[in-house]
Short mmCIF file of C-alpha atoms and ligand atoms in Angstrom, two decimals:
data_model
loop_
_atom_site.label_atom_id
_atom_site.label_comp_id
_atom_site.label_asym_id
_atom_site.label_seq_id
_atom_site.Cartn_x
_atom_site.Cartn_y
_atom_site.Cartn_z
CA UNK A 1 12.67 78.89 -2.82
CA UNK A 2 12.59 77.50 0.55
CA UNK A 3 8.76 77.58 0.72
CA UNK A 4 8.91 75.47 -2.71
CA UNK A 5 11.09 72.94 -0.96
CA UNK A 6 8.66 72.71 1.82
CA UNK A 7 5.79 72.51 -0.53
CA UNK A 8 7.24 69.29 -2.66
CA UNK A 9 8.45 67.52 0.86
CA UNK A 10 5.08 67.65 2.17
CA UNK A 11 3.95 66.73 -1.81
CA UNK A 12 6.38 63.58 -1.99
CA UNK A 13 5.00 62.57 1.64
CA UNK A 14 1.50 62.05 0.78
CA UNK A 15 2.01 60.38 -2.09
CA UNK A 16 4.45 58.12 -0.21
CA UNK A 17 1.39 57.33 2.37
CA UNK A 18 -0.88 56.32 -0.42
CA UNK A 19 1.55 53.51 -2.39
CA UNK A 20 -0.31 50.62 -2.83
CA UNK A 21 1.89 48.79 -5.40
CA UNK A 22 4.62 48.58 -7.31
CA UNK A 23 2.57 50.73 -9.94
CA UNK A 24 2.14 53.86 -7.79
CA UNK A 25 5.81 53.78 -6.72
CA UNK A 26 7.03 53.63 -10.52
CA UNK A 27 4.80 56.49 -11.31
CA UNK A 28 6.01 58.76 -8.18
CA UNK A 29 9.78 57.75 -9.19
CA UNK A 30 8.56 59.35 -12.53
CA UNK A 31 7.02 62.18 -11.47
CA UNK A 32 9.57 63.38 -8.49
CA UNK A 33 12.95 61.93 -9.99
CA UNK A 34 12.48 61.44 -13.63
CA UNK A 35 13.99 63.35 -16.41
CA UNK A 36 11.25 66.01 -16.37
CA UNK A 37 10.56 65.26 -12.74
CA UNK A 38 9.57 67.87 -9.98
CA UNK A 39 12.82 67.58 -8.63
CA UNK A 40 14.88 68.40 -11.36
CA UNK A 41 12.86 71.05 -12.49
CA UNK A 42 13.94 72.90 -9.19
CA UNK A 43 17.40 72.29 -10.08
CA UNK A 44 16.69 74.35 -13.12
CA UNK A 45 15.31 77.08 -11.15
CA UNK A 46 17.93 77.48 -8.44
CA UNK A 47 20.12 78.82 -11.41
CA UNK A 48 19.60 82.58 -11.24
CA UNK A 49 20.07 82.62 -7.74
CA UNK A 50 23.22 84.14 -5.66
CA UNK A 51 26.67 81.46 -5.44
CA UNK A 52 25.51 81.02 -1.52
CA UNK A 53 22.32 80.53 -1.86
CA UNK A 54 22.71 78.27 -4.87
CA UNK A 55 24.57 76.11 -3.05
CA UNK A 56 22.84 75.87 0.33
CA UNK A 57 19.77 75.08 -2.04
CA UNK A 58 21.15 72.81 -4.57
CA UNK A 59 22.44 70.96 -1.08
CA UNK A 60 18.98 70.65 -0.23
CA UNK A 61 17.39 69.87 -3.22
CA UNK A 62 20.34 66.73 -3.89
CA UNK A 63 19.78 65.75 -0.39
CA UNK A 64 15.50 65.44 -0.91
CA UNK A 65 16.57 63.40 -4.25
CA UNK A 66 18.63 61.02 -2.32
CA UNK A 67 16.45 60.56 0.55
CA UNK A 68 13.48 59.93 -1.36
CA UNK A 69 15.39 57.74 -3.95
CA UNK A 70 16.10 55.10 -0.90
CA UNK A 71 13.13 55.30 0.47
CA UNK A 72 11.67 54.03 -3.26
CA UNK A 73 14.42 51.47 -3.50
CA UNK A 74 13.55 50.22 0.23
CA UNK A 75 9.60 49.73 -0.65
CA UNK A 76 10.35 48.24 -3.75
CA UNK A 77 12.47 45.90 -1.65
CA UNK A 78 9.59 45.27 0.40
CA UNK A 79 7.47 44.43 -2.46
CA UNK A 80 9.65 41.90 -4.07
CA UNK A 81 10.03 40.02 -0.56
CA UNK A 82 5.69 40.31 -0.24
CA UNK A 83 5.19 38.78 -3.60
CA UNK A 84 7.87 35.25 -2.77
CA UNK A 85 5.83 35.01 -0.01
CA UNK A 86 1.92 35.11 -1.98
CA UNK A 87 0.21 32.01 -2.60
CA UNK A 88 0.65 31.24 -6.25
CA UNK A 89 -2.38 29.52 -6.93
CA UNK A 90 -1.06 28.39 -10.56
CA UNK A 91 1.81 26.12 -8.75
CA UNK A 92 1.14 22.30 -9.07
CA UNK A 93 0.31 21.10 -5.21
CA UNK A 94 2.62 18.71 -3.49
CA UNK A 95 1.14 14.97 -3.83
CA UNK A 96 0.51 13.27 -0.74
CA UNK A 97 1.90 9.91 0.09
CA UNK A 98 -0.54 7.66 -0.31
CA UNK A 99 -0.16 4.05 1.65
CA UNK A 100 -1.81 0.78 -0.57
CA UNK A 101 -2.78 -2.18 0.19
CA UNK A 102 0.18 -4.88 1.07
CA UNK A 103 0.45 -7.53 -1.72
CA UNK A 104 -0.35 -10.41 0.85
CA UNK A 105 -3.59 -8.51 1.47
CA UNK A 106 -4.42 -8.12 -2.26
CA UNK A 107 -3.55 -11.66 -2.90
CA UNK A 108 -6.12 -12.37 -0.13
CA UNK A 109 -9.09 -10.29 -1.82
CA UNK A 110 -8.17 -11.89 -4.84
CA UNK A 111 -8.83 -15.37 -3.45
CA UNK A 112 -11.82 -14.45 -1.75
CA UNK A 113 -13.35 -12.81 -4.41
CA UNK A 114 -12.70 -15.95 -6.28
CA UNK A 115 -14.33 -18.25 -3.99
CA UNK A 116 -17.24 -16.04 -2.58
CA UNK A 117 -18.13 -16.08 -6.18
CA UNK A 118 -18.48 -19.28 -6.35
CA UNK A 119 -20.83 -19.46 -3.31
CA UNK A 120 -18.26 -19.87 -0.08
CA UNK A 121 -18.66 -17.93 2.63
CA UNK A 122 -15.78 -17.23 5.02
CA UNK A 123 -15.29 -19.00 8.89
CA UNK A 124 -12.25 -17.86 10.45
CA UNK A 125 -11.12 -19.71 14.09
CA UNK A 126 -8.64 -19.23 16.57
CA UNK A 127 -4.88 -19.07 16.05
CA UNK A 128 -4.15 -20.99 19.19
CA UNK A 129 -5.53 -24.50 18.44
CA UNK A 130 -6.17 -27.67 20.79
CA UNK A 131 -4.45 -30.62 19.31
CA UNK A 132 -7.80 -32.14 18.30
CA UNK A 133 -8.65 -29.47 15.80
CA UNK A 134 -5.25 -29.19 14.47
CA UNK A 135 -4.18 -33.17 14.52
CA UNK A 136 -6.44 -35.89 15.68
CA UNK A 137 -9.87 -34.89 14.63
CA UNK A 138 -8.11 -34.47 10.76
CA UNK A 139 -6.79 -38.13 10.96
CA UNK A 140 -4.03 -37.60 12.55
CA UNK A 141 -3.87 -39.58 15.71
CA UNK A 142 -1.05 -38.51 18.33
CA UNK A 143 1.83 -40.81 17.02
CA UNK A 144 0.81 -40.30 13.50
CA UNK A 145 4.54 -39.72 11.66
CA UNK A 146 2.63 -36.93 9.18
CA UNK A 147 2.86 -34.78 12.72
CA UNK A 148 6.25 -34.07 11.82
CA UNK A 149 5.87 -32.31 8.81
CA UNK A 150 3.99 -29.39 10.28
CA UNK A 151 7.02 -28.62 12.83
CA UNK A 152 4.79 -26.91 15.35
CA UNK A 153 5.04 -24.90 17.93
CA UNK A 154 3.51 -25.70 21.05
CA UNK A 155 2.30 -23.89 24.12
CA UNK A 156 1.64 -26.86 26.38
CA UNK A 157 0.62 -30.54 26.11
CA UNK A 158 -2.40 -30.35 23.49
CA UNK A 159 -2.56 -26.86 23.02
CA UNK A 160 -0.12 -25.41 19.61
CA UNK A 161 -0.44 -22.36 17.62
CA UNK A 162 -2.27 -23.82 14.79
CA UNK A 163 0.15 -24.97 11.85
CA UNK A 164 -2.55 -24.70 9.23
CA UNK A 165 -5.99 -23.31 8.49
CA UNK A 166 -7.88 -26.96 8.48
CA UNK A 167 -9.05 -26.86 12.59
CA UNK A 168 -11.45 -24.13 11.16
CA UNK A 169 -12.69 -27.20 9.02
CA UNK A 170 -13.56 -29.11 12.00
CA UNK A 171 -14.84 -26.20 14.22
CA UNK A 172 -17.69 -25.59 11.31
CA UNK A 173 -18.46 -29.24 10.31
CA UNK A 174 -19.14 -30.10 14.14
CA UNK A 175 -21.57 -26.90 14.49
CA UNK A 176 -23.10 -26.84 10.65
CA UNK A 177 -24.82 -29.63 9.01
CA UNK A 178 -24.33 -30.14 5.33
CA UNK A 179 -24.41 -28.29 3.26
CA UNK A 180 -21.17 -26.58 3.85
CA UNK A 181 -18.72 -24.71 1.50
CA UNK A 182 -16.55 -22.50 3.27
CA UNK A 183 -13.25 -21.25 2.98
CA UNK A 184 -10.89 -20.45 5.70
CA UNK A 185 -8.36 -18.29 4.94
CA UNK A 186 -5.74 -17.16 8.17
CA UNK A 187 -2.38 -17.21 9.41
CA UNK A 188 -0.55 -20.54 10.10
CA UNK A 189 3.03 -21.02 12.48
CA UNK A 190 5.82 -23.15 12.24
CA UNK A 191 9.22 -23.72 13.62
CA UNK A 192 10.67 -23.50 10.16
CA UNK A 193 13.91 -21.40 9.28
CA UNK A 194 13.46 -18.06 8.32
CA UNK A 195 14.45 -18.17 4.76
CA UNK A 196 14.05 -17.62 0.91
CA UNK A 197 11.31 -20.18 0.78
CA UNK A 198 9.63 -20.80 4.64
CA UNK A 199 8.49 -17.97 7.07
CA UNK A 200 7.93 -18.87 11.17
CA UNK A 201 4.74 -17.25 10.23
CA UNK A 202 2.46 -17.41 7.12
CA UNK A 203 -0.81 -17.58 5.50
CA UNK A 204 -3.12 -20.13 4.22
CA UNK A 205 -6.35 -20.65 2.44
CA UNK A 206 -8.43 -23.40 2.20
CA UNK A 207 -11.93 -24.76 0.91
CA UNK A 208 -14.12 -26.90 1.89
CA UNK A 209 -17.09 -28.15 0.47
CA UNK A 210 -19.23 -31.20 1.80
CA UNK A 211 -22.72 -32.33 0.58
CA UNK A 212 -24.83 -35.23 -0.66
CA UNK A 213 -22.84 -36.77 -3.89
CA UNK A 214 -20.01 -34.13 -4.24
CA UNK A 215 -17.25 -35.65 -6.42
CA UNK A 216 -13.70 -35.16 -7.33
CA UNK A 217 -14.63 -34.02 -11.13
CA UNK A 218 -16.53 -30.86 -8.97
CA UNK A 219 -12.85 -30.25 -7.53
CA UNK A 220 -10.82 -30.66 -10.95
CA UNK A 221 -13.17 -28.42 -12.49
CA UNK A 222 -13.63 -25.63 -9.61
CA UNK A 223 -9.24 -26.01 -10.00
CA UNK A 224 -9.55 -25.40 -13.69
CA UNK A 225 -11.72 -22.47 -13.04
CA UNK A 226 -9.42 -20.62 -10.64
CA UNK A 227 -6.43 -21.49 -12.51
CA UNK A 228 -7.91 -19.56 -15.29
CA UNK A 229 -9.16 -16.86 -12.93
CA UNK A 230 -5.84 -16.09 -11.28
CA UNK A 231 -3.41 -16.10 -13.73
CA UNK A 232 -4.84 -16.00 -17.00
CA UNK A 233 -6.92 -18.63 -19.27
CA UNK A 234 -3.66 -19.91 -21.34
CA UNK A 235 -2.45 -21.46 -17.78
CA UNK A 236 -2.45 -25.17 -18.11
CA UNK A 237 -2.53 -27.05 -14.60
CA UNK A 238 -2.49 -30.80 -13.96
CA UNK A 239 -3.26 -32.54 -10.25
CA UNK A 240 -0.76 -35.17 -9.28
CA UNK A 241 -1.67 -37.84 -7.21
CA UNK A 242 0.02 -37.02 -3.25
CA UNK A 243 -0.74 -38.25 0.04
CA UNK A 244 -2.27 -36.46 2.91
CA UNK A 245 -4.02 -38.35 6.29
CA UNK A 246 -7.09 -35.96 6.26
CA UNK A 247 -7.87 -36.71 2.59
CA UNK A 248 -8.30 -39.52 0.11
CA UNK A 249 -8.02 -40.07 -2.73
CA UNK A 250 -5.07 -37.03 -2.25
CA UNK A 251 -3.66 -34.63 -5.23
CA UNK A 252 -1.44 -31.86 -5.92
CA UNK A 253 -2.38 -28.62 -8.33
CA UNK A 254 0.74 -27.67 -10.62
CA UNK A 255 0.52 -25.27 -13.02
CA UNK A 256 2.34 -24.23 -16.14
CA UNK A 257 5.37 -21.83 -15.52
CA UNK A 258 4.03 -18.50 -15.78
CA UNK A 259 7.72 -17.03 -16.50
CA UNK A 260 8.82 -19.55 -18.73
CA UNK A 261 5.34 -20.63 -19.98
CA UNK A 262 6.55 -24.09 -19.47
CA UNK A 263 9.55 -24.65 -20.88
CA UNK A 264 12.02 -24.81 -18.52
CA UNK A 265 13.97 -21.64 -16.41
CA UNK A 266 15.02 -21.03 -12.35
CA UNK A 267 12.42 -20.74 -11.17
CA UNK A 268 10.32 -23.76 -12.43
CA UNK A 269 13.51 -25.32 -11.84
CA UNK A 270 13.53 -26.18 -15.24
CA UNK A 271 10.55 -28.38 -14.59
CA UNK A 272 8.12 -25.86 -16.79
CA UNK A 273 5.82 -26.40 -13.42
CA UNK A 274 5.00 -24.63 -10.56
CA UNK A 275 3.12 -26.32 -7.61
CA UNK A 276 0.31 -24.53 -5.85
CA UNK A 277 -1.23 -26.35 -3.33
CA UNK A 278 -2.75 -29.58 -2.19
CA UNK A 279 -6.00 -30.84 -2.66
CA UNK A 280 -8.39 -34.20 -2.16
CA UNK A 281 -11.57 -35.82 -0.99
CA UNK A 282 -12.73 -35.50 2.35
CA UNK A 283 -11.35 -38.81 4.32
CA UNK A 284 -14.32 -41.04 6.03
CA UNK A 285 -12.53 -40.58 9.32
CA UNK A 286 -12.72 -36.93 9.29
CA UNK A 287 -16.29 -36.83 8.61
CA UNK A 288 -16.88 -39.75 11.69
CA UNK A 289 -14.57 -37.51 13.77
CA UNK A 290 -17.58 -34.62 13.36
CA UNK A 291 -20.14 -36.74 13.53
CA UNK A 292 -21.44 -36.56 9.62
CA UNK A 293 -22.08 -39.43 7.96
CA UNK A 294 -19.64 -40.64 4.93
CA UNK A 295 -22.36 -42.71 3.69
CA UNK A 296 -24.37 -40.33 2.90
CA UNK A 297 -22.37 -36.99 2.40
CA UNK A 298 -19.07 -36.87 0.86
CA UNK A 299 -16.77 -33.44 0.34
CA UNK A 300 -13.64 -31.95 -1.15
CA UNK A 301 -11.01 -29.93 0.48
CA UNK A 302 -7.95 -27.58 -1.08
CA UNK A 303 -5.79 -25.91 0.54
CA UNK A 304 -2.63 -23.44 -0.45
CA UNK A 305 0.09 -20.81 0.97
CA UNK A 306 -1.14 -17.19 0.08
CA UNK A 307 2.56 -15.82 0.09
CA UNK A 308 3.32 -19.10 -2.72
CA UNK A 309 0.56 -17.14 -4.83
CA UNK A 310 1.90 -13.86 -4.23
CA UNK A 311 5.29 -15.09 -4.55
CA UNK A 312 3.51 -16.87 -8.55
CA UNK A 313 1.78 -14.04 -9.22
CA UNK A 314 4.70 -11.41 -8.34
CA UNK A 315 7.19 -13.38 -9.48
CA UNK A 316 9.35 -13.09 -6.21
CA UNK A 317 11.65 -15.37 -5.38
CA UNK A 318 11.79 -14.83 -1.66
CA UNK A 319 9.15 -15.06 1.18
CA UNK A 320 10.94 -12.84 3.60
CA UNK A 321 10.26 -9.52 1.64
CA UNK A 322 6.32 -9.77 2.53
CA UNK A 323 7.79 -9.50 6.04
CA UNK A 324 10.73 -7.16 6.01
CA UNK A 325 8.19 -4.13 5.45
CA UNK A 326 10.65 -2.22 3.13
CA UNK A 327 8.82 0.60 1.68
CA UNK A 328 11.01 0.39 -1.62
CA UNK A 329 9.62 -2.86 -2.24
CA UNK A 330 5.92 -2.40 -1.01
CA UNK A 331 5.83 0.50 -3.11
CA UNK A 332 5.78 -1.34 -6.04
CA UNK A 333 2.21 -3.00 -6.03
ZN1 LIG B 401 9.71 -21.62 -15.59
#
């Protein structure tokens, strides 16, 4: 009896070493511990032995049951913790955060697009400007009272952070000979207050396009044409007349509401109109100032605040969001 013992320890220990999975351990529990199992089949045969001996063997025999019942319970254990821990390739991944383009910068594409289309090309300048390029060479001599509607910031005595994108105007026209049709797109400063509608810092685009016989229909019509382009052909615009010292005769693009579709709400101000930007022909003066003759070549010049677009386009009704970099709000373009 004792040598049978032995026999089905060493047994159950070699087929312990070779469990690969939770297969092979089912099928030992079956074979050892089940109903009909090797174990319990000893049980049976301890019966026609003396009281002592039945005892000191059935001992034995419940003691190898329990033993190797924990140990199956333990590497079952084992296996449960293994398999949490597996790669489960039929899990969806985790999607990675993925940054976009800020809707100043897509406003900006959009523009350019628009007007490299139409044969521009793009001249950018420096964002610290001498007085000339930002005031006297556009018409704007040094006591001119128009000065005071650009509220800017200066560094010293004729040198400013430029308060618009025009000096790039007169930094090409006194290099390049006509033809030229540029735009000029950039950031612009101002002392203005930081709120809903004004930004110390913000962005502007402008065109410019000078050659022999250009004419103020060209301008309507190139208006017209990027009316349509960015926000959709049922947008009506109209061009008021306006006044500006670098430009004569001077307008104003408005367009149609694009909330209300023109008739009437806040943000329109009930108007049904929306303003985008001013616009005119190129004033003699400015074309002296660079040395190209207004006899002979005339131009047209536009000019507009990117975050007004966005702010059209968007429909948001304050400039300071473009600057407060507020992922909830950036995420939404
Ligand atoms: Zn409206």
């Amino acid at each position: 009896m004792e040598k049978q013992l032995k026999i089905l320890k060493d047994e159950i220990q070699t087929s312990l070493a070779q469990v690969k999975d939770k297969d092979t351990l089912e099928a030992i529990r079956i074979k050892y511990l089940g109903r009909k199992g090797k174990i319990n089949s000893l049980f049976k045969e301890i019966a026609g032995l003396p009281l002592e001996q039945k005892k000191i063997f059935g001992n034995n025999i419940n003691m190898l049951k329990n033993e190797l019942s924990q140990e199956l319970n333990s590497r079952l254990n084992s296996f449960k913790t293994k398999t949490t821990t597996e790669i489960d390739l039929l899990l969806p991944g985790k999607v990675p955060h993925i940054g976009h383009l800020h809707p100043l910068s897509k406003t900006f594409n959009e523009l350019i697009t628009f007007f490299t289309n139409f044969g521009f090309s793009v001249a950018t300048g420096p964002e610290v400007e001498y007085d000339w390029y930002n005031f006297e060479a556009l018409n704007m001599a040094k006591d001119h009272p128009a000065r005071d509607m650009f509220s800017s910031f200066y560094i010293k005595k004729d040198l400013l952070l430029r308060s618009h994108t025009s000096p790039t105007q007169i930094r090409v026209m006194e290099k390049q000979k006509p033809p030229i049709k540029i735009i000029c797109p950039g950031r612009c400063y101002r002392y203005d207050a930081f709120d809903a509608s004004h930004a110390p810092v913000f962005h502007q685009i402008e065109a410019l396009y000078v050659d022999e016989g250009v004419c103020f229909g060209e301008l309507k019509w190139l208006l017209g044409e990027f009316v349509k382009f960015l926000f959709g052909p049922k947008t009506k615009y109209e061009l008021r007349p306006s006044f500006f010292p670098f430009t004569e005769p001077s307008g104003e693009l408005a367009i149609s509401c694009t909330i209300c579709d023109g008739a009437g709400c806040a943000v329109c101000g009930k108007t049904g109109w929306l303003e985008l930007g001013g616009c005119g022909m190129v004033h003699p003066q400015v074309l002296k100032n660079v040395k190209i003759s207004p006899k002979k070549y005339s131009g047209y010049a536009l000019g507009m605040g990117v975050e007004r677009i966005a702010m059209i386009k968007y429909v948001i009704d304050d400039i300071r969001v473009f600057f407060n970099n507020d992922i909830r709000f950036l995420e939404q373009f």
